[in-house]
Amino acid sequence: QMGLGHEEGFGAPCLKCKDKCEGFELHFWRKICRNCKCGQEEHDILTSNEEDRKVGKLFEDTKYTTLIAKLKNDGNPVYKRNVMILTNPVPAKKNVSINTVTYEWAPPVQNQTLARQYMQMLPKEKQPVAGSEGAQYRKKQLAKQLPAHDQDPSKCHELSPNEVKQMEQFVKKYKNEALGVGDVKLPGEVEVRAADESNLKNGDRGTSSAVGAMDNKSPDQKASQYSCYHCKLNMKEGDPAVYAERAGYDKLWHPACFVCCTCSELLVDMIYFWKNGNLYCGRHYCDSEKPRCAGCDELIFSNEYTHAEGQNWHLKHFCCFDCDCVLAGEIYVMVNDTKPVCKSCYVKNHAAICQGCHNAIDPEVQRVTYNNFNWHATQECFLCSCCSKCLIGQKFMPVEGMVFCSVECKKKMMS
């Protein structure tokens, strides 16, 4: 099973650890960096070219093929992102450079004014302007919301032929039943379209009655008749709204409200999954359908897997996060509530150090903890720092990493 692409992103800088990480090196089955243990999406890895191939593959065999182009050289589908370049509408004075703003993605609508309005209704720090934190945010969300290993078996680690088949069926099913791309429109335009659709169903070809009903309202009434499906607040008449075909054209969203119901992040490039009246990003839609391995981050298609610590794991991936030894039947400790670590790695890398004897405290023995300081709960270690009286079960006075049995001892030591 090749295709894990160990070269992919090799040496890319970590956006989180900065210089502490020597550069990205992919773990052999976890989707993390071997150097700093941060995720792939924390590193500046994917070139736009690779991202565009991933999204292109997602849209292949769907009704969204208008958003992809086939590459001449290898026939692979590639996402045609709508990149929008705006020139500042300020009259350029002599020898003044013209300011342009490049959006790395914009809604694929004909009307540029509408696209621009949509962009300005997104939170400033999430607008994908080239070179800004918004562009980094979009990149990170592309990696997080639409992992390649949720749609492409060749990006997964050691699947059996049967698992590959199950995965292909799963992907085909979500492309047919859940995947969609939002539309940006003015609410008034859609009203007519929705009326057309219902009239066609009722056999009446005319739309004048529906349009007429809208025009009789005073402008004030008009403004408040559309409310956002997410925040329930009203839409302004002239503002663009997002529609989702799978949800039906009777529902609309503010641009900033078109978010995943699980992580509340903006749906990257308006790519959504619709299920039971909710919008999901790709990752959280898949999580609602299948267990995901907390070790390798892939969906689990085999019938046998482990459930431990509130998470699911491939049998061979319930391993120590530090040394990768298999933990089935072994003593382990959870670090930060998410990462299982074997006992020897725990003692070596994570254990609390005793203020008394300066050795690591074994995870299974009793300890005294006070303000981030720790002691073995033994007569040898938990003692008055001045007279060495054992303090177990006694009142004590802490000062930084020292403990005293009395004011006298404290004074003696502090002087």
Coordinates of C-alpha atoms in Angstrom, one line a residue:
Q1 CA 0.0 0.0 0.0
M2 CA 1.9 3.0 -1.3
G3 CA 0.6 6.6 -1.6
L4 CA 1.0 7.8 1.9
G5 CA 3.2 10.5 0.4
H6 CA 5.9 10.8 2.9
E7 CA 7.5 13.4 0.7
E8 CA 4.3 15.5 0.9
G9 CA 4.9 18.7 2.7
F10 CA 8.3 17.5 4.0
G11 CA 10.0 20.3 6.0
A12 CA 7.0 22.6 5.9
P13 CA 7.0 25.1 8.8
C14 CA 4.6 24.6 11.8
L15 CA 2.3 27.6 12.1
K16 CA 1.9 26.8 15.8
C17 CA 5.4 25.9 17.1
K18 CA 7.2 28.2 14.7
D19 CA 11.0 27.6 15.1
K20 CA 10.6 24.9 17.7
C21 CA 9.6 22.4 15.0
E22 CA 12.4 21.5 12.6
G23 CA 9.8 21.2 9.8
F24 CA 7.1 18.8 8.9
E25 CA 7.8 15.1 8.8
L26 CA 4.8 12.8 8.5
H27 CA 4.4 10.0 11.1
F28 CA 4.1 6.6 9.4
W29 CA 0.4 6.3 10.2
R30 CA -0.8 9.2 12.3
K31 CA -1.7 12.4 10.4
I32 CA 0.8 14.3 12.5
C33 CA 4.4 15.7 12.4
R34 CA 7.0 13.4 14.0
N35 CA 9.0 16.4 15.1
C36 CA 6.4 18.5 17.0
K37 CA 3.4 16.2 17.1
C38 CA 1.1 18.9 15.8
G39 CA -1.4 18.0 13.1
Q40 CA -0.9 18.2 9.3
E41 CA -3.3 21.2 9.3
E42 CA -1.2 23.1 11.7
H43 CA 1.7 23.1 9.1
D44 CA 1.9 25.2 6.0
I45 CA 1.8 22.1 3.8
L46 CA -0.6 21.8 1.0
T47 CA 0.0 23.9 -2.1
S48 CA -3.1 25.3 -3.6
N49 CA -2.5 22.9 -6.4
E50 CA -2.9 19.9 -4.1
E51 CA -5.9 21.4 -2.4
D52 CA -7.6 22.0 -5.7
R53 CA -7.0 18.4 -6.7
K54 CA -8.6 17.2 -3.4
V55 CA -11.7 19.4 -3.9
G56 CA -11.8 18.5 -7.6
K57 CA -12.0 14.8 -6.7
L58 CA -14.8 15.5 -4.2
F59 CA -16.9 17.1 -6.9
E60 CA -16.2 14.4 -9.5
D61 CA -19.3 12.4 -10.3
T62 CA -21.6 15.0 -8.7
K63 CA -23.8 17.7 -10.2
Y64 CA -21.0 20.2 -9.3
T65 CA -18.8 19.2 -12.2
T66 CA -19.1 22.8 -13.5
L67 CA -16.7 23.7 -10.7
I68 CA -14.0 21.4 -11.9
A69 CA -11.7 21.2 -14.9
K70 CA -9.8 18.1 -16.1
L71 CA -6.0 18.4 -16.1
K72 CA -4.6 17.9 -19.6
N73 CA -1.6 15.8 -18.5
D74 CA -3.2 13.2 -16.2
G75 CA -6.9 13.7 -16.6
N76 CA -7.4 14.3 -12.9
P77 CA -10.2 16.6 -11.9
V78 CA -9.1 20.0 -10.5
Y79 CA -11.3 22.5 -8.6
K80 CA -11.6 25.8 -10.5
R81 CA -11.7 28.2 -7.6
N82 CA -13.2 31.6 -8.3
V83 CA -10.3 33.9 -7.4
M84 CA -11.6 37.5 -7.2
I85 CA -9.3 40.5 -7.7
L86 CA -10.7 43.8 -6.7
T87 CA -9.1 47.1 -7.6
N88 CA -9.7 49.8 -5.1
P89 CA -12.3 52.1 -6.6
V90 CA -10.3 55.2 -5.7
P91 CA -9.2 57.5 -8.6
A92 CA -5.5 56.8 -8.9
K93 CA -3.4 60.0 -8.6
K94 CA -0.2 60.3 -10.5
N95 CA 2.6 58.0 -9.2
V96 CA 0.2 56.4 -6.7
S97 CA 0.2 52.6 -6.8
I98 CA -3.2 51.1 -7.4
N99 CA -4.3 49.0 -4.5
T100 CA -5.7 45.6 -5.3
V101 CA -7.2 43.0 -3.0
T102 CA -7.0 39.3 -4.0
Y103 CA -9.5 36.9 -2.5
E104 CA -8.2 33.3 -2.8
W105 CA -11.7 32.1 -3.1
A106 CA -15.0 33.9 -3.8
P107 CA -18.5 32.6 -4.4
P108 CA -18.9 31.6 -8.1
V109 CA -21.6 34.1 -9.0
Q110 CA -21.8 36.2 -12.2
N111 CA -22.6 39.4 -10.3
Q112 CA -19.3 40.7 -8.8
T113 CA -21.0 43.3 -6.6
L114 CA -23.0 40.5 -5.0
A115 CA -19.8 38.4 -4.5
R116 CA -18.1 41.5 -3.0
Q117 CA -21.0 42.1 -0.6
Y118 CA -20.9 38.5 0.4
M119 CA -17.2 38.7 1.3
Q120 CA -17.7 41.9 3.3
M121 CA -20.4 40.2 5.4
L122 CA -18.0 37.5 6.6
P123 CA -16.0 38.3 9.8
K124 CA -12.9 40.3 8.8
E125 CA -10.5 37.7 10.2
K126 CA -12.1 35.0 8.0
Q127 CA -12.1 36.7 4.7
P128 CA -9.6 34.8 2.5
V129 CA -7.6 37.8 1.4
A130 CA -4.2 36.6 0.0
G131 CA -1.5 36.9 2.6
S132 CA -3.9 37.5 5.5
E133 CA -4.9 35.5 8.6
G134 CA -8.2 34.9 6.7
A135 CA -6.4 33.0 4.0
Q136 CA -4.6 30.9 6.6
Y137 CA -7.9 30.2 8.3
R138 CA -9.4 29.0 4.9
K139 CA -6.4 26.8 4.3
K140 CA -6.6 25.2 7.7
Q141 CA -10.4 24.6 7.4
L142 CA -9.9 23.0 4.0
A143 CA -7.5 20.5 5.7
K144 CA -9.7 20.0 8.7
Q145 CA -13.2 20.0 7.2
L146 CA -12.4 18.0 4.1
P147 CA -9.6 15.5 4.9
A148 CA -8.5 13.7 1.8
H149 CA -8.6 10.4 3.8
D150 CA -12.4 10.8 4.1
Q151 CA -13.0 10.4 0.4
D152 CA -10.0 8.7 -1.2
P153 CA -9.0 5.2 -0.1
S154 CA -5.5 5.6 -1.6
K155 CA -4.9 8.3 1.1
C156 CA -5.7 5.8 3.8
H157 CA -3.4 3.4 5.6
E158 CA -3.5 -0.3 4.8
L159 CA -7.2 -0.8 4.0
S160 CA -8.3 -4.4 3.1
P161 CA -9.9 -4.8 -0.3
N162 CA -13.3 -5.2 1.5
E163 CA -12.7 -1.9 3.4
V164 CA -11.8 -0.1 0.2
K165 CA -15.1 -1.3 -1.3
Q166 CA -17.1 -0.2 1.7
M167 CA -15.4 3.2 1.6
E168 CA -16.1 3.7 -2.1
Q169 CA -19.8 2.9 -1.5
F170 CA -19.9 5.3 1.5
V171 CA -18.4 8.1 -0.6
K172 CA -20.7 7.5 -3.5
K173 CA -23.7 7.6 -1.1
Y174 CA -22.7 10.9 0.5
K175 CA -22.1 12.5 -2.9
N176 CA -25.6 11.4 -3.9
E177 CA -27.5 12.2 -0.7
A178 CA -25.7 14.9 1.3
L179 CA -23.0 16.9 -0.5
G180 CA -23.8 20.4 -1.8
V181 CA -22.3 23.8 -2.5
G182 CA -24.1 26.9 -1.4
D183 CA -25.6 29.5 -3.7
V184 CA -25.4 33.2 -3.1
K185 CA -28.5 35.1 -4.2
L186 CA -30.7 38.0 -3.3
P187 CA -33.7 36.8 -1.3
G188 CA -36.1 38.5 -3.7
E189 CA -34.8 36.5 -6.7
V190 CA -35.4 33.2 -5.0
E191 CA -38.9 34.0 -3.9
V192 CA -39.9 34.1 -7.6
R193 CA -38.0 30.9 -8.2
A194 CA -39.6 29.1 -5.3
A195 CA -43.1 30.3 -6.4
D196 CA -42.3 29.1 -10.0
E197 CA -41.4 25.7 -8.6
S198 CA -44.6 25.4 -6.5
N199 CA -46.7 26.7 -9.4
L200 CA -45.3 24.1 -11.8
K201 CA -46.2 21.4 -9.3
N202 CA -49.7 22.8 -9.1
G203 CA -49.9 23.0 -12.9
D204 CA -50.2 26.8 -13.0
R205 CA -47.6 28.4 -15.3
G206 CA -48.0 32.0 -14.2
T207 CA -45.9 33.6 -11.5
S208 CA -47.6 37.0 -11.5
S209 CA -49.7 36.1 -8.4
A210 CA -46.6 35.4 -6.3
V211 CA -44.7 38.4 -7.5
G212 CA -47.7 40.6 -7.0
A213 CA -48.1 39.5 -3.5
M214 CA -44.5 40.7 -2.8
D215 CA -44.9 44.1 -4.4
N216 CA -48.0 45.1 -2.4
K217 CA -46.0 45.2 0.8
S218 CA -44.5 48.5 2.0
P219 CA -40.6 48.5 2.0
D220 CA -40.6 48.2 5.8
Q221 CA -42.6 45.0 5.7
K222 CA -40.5 43.7 2.8
A223 CA -37.2 44.0 4.8
S224 CA -38.4 41.7 7.6
Q225 CA -40.0 38.8 5.7
Y226 CA -36.8 36.8 5.4
S227 CA -35.2 35.3 8.4
C228 CA -31.9 33.3 8.7
Y229 CA -32.3 29.6 9.3
H230 CA -29.4 29.7 11.7
C231 CA -29.7 32.8 13.9
K232 CA -33.4 33.4 13.2
L233 CA -32.7 37.2 12.8
N234 CA -34.1 39.1 9.8
M235 CA -32.3 39.6 6.5
K236 CA -32.1 43.0 4.9
E237 CA -33.7 43.1 1.5
G238 CA -30.7 44.1 -0.6
D239 CA -28.2 41.8 1.2
P240 CA -27.0 38.6 -0.4
A241 CA -28.1 35.4 1.3
V242 CA -26.8 31.8 1.1
Y243 CA -29.1 29.0 -0.1
A244 CA -28.5 25.3 0.0
E245 CA -30.2 23.3 -2.7
R246 CA -30.5 20.2 -0.5
A247 CA -32.2 22.2 2.2
G248 CA -34.8 23.7 -0.2
Y249 CA -35.1 27.3 -1.4
D250 CA -37.4 28.2 1.5
K251 CA -34.4 28.4 3.8
L252 CA -31.6 31.0 3.7
W253 CA -28.6 32.0 5.8
H254 CA -26.5 35.1 6.4
P255 CA -23.1 34.6 4.8
A256 CA -21.5 34.4 8.3
C257 CA -24.2 32.0 9.6
F258 CA -23.5 29.3 6.9
V259 CA -21.6 27.1 9.4
C260 CA -21.3 23.5 10.5
C261 CA -23.7 22.5 13.3
T262 CA -20.9 20.6 15.1
C263 CA -17.8 22.9 15.0
S264 CA -19.6 26.2 14.2
E265 CA -16.8 27.0 11.6
L266 CA -17.7 28.7 8.4
L267 CA -18.3 26.0 5.8
V268 CA -15.1 26.3 3.7
D269 CA -15.9 27.5 0.1
M270 CA -19.6 26.9 1.0
I271 CA -19.2 23.1 0.7
Y272 CA -21.8 21.6 3.0
F273 CA -23.3 18.2 3.8
W274 CA -27.1 18.3 4.6
K275 CA -28.6 15.8 7.0
N276 CA -31.8 15.8 9.2
G277 CA -32.3 19.6 8.8
N278 CA -28.7 20.4 9.7
L279 CA -25.6 21.7 7.8
Y280 CA -22.4 19.8 8.5
C281 CA -18.8 20.2 7.3
G282 CA -17.4 17.1 5.6
R283 CA -15.5 15.9 8.7
H284 CA -18.5 16.1 11.1
Y285 CA -20.9 14.7 8.6
C286 CA -18.7 11.6 8.3
D287 CA -18.3 11.5 12.1
S288 CA -22.1 11.4 12.4
E289 CA -22.1 8.3 10.1
K290 CA -19.0 6.3 11.0
P291 CA -16.6 5.9 13.9
R292 CA -13.3 7.7 13.4
C293 CA -10.0 6.4 14.8
A294 CA -8.4 8.7 17.4
G295 CA -5.0 7.4 16.4
C296 CA -4.8 7.8 12.6
D297 CA -7.9 10.1 12.1
E298 CA -9.4 7.8 9.4
L299 CA -12.9 6.6 9.4
I300 CA -13.2 3.0 10.6
F301 CA -14.7 0.6 8.0
S302 CA -13.8 -2.7 9.8
N303 CA -16.3 -4.3 12.2
E304 CA -13.6 -4.8 14.9
Y305 CA -12.3 -1.7 16.7
T306 CA -11.6 -0.6 20.2
H307 CA -13.6 2.0 22.2
A308 CA -11.5 3.5 25.0
E309 CA -11.5 6.8 26.8
G310 CA -14.6 8.0 25.0
Q311 CA -12.9 7.6 21.6
N312 CA -12.7 4.9 18.9
W313 CA -9.5 3.3 17.6
H314 CA -8.4 0.8 15.0
L315 CA -7.3 -2.3 17.0
K316 CA -3.7 -1.7 15.9
H317 CA -3.8 2.0 16.5
F318 CA -4.6 2.0 20.3
C319 CA -0.9 2.8 20.9
C320 CA 1.3 4.9 23.1
F321 CA 1.3 8.4 21.7
D322 CA 5.0 8.8 22.4
C323 CA 6.6 5.4 21.4
D324 CA 3.8 3.8 19.4
C325 CA 3.8 0.5 21.4
V326 CA 0.4 -1.3 21.4
L327 CA -1.5 -0.6 24.6
A328 CA -4.0 -3.5 24.6
G329 CA -3.8 -5.0 28.0
E330 CA -1.1 -2.7 29.2
I331 CA -1.2 0.0 31.9
Y332 CA -1.5 3.5 30.3
V333 CA -2.1 7.0 31.4
M334 CA -4.2 9.6 29.4
V335 CA -2.3 12.9 28.9
N336 CA -4.4 16.0 28.3
D337 CA -7.5 13.7 28.3
T338 CA -6.8 12.7 24.7
K339 CA -3.5 11.0 24.3
P340 CA -2.8 7.5 25.8
V341 CA 0.8 7.1 26.9
C342 CA 2.4 3.8 28.2
K343 CA 3.7 3.7 31.7
S344 CA 7.4 4.0 30.9
C345 CA 6.9 7.0 28.5
Y346 CA 4.6 8.6 31.1
V347 CA 7.3 8.4 33.8
K348 CA 10.0 9.5 31.4
N349 CA 8.1 12.4 29.6
H350 CA 5.1 13.5 31.5
A351 CA 5.2 12.4 35.2
A352 CA 5.1 14.9 38.0
I353 CA 8.4 15.3 39.8
C354 CA 8.4 15.0 43.6
Q355 CA 9.6 18.1 45.5
G356 CA 11.0 15.8 48.2
C357 CA 13.2 13.3 46.4
H358 CA 13.2 14.9 42.9
N359 CA 12.2 11.6 41.2
A360 CA 9.2 11.1 38.9
I361 CA 6.0 10.0 40.7
D362 CA 4.7 6.8 39.3
P363 CA 1.1 7.2 38.0
E364 CA -0.2 4.5 40.3
V365 CA 1.2 5.7 43.7
Q366 CA -0.4 8.3 46.0
R367 CA 0.8 11.8 45.8
V368 CA 0.2 15.2 47.5
T369 CA -0.4 18.0 45.0
Y370 CA -0.5 21.7 45.8
N371 CA -0.3 24.6 43.3
N372 CA 1.4 22.6 40.6
F373 CA 3.9 21.2 43.1
N374 CA 3.9 17.4 43.9
W375 CA 5.2 15.1 46.5
H376 CA 5.2 11.3 47.1
A377 CA 2.6 10.8 49.9
T378 CA 5.3 9.1 52.0
Q379 CA 7.0 9.8 55.3
E380 CA 10.3 10.2 53.4
C381 CA 9.1 12.9 50.9
F382 CA 6.3 15.0 52.4
L383 CA 8.2 16.7 55.2
C384 CA 8.6 20.1 56.7
S385 CA 11.3 21.9 54.7
C386 CA 12.9 23.1 58.0
C387 CA 12.7 20.4 60.7
S388 CA 11.8 17.4 58.5
K389 CA 8.7 16.5 60.5
C390 CA 6.4 14.2 58.4
L391 CA 3.4 16.3 57.3
I392 CA 1.0 13.5 56.1
G393 CA -2.4 14.2 57.7
Q394 CA -1.1 17.4 59.3
K395 CA -1.8 21.0 58.7
F396 CA 1.0 22.6 56.7
M397 CA 2.0 26.0 55.3
P398 CA 3.2 26.1 51.7
V399 CA 5.6 28.7 50.3
E400 CA 6.3 28.1 46.6
G401 CA 7.7 24.5 46.5
M402 CA 8.4 24.3 50.2
V403 CA 6.1 23.2 53.1
F404 CA 6.4 24.0 56.8
C405 CA 4.9 22.5 59.9
S406 CA 4.7 25.9 61.8
V407 CA 5.1 29.6 61.6
E408 CA 8.4 29.2 63.6
C409 CA 9.9 26.8 61.0
K410 CA 8.8 29.1 58.2
K411 CA 10.4 32.2 59.8
K412 CA 13.6 30.3 60.6
M413 CA 13.9 29.1 57.0
M414 CA 12.9 32.5 55.4
S415 CA 15.4 34.5 57.5

